[in-house]
């Protein structure tokens, strides 16, 4: 059994290792999720009932939730594939918690569609899915299938998570009370996933100009799909162009923190 280095041998590395062990643990995850999972079996308080909704608003909400299902299913499939590619146990354990989170997100959004009167949520998702988002999903899964850890973590935990974080936060401000509560719990998870991606890639790409250039290429390919998906969601939420928040501002900020704005 290897002898652990004394704390003063490589204090910086050891602290980072301990930090990751704590953050990428089921214990950390349980503490993070217990506050918003308890008493919310499908992401919201069962006592909370829907207010009457205008038909056009309801239709836009159904399409939006269908697209959330596409994004969440993509993250579920990709994060489970990434468990196998993970370079160490900390990352593998974190991704196992992400798999559970993403499965729950798919579940709560499908359930919400059922609440809103959609008889066959899975068929409705198929029928209403935005083509750009479907293409993003296809490309993300290709990166996983190729075994490209850096590019797949970047596409999923930075690009997709930033996109979801931006859209969900915006939607939360105007959502009906039930959807708002569902989004609150999902958002908390997405921030954790984004944090993992930024942290993992930030360490891996530090001083690696070629690695950054390669991911900048992945980003250039996926950007139009991300921005097209943003536009579709804002349109489905009934926003006039002038009222749209600056498209992808937070998405761009996350990418720039990794030095991939090139
Ligand atoms: Fe998610
Ligand atoms: Fe996520």
PDB file of C-alpha atoms and ligand atoms in Angstrom, residues 72 102 105 164 186 190, ligand 1:
ATOM      1  CA  UNK A  72     -31.823  16.372 -19.637  1.00  0.00           C
ATOM      2  CA  UNK A 102     -30.095  14.002 -14.584  1.00  0.00           C
ATOM      3  CA  UNK A 105     -34.542  15.976 -14.055  1.00  0.00           C
ATOM      4  CA  UNK A 164     -29.484  25.164 -18.945  1.00  0.00           C
ATOM      5  CA  UNK A 186     -33.038  21.454 -10.993  1.00  0.00           C
ATOM      6  CA  UNK A 190     -26.960  22.200 -12.714  1.00  0.00           C
TER       7      UNK A 190
HETATM    8 FE1  LIG B   1     -29.996  18.359 -15.676  1.00  0.00          FE
END
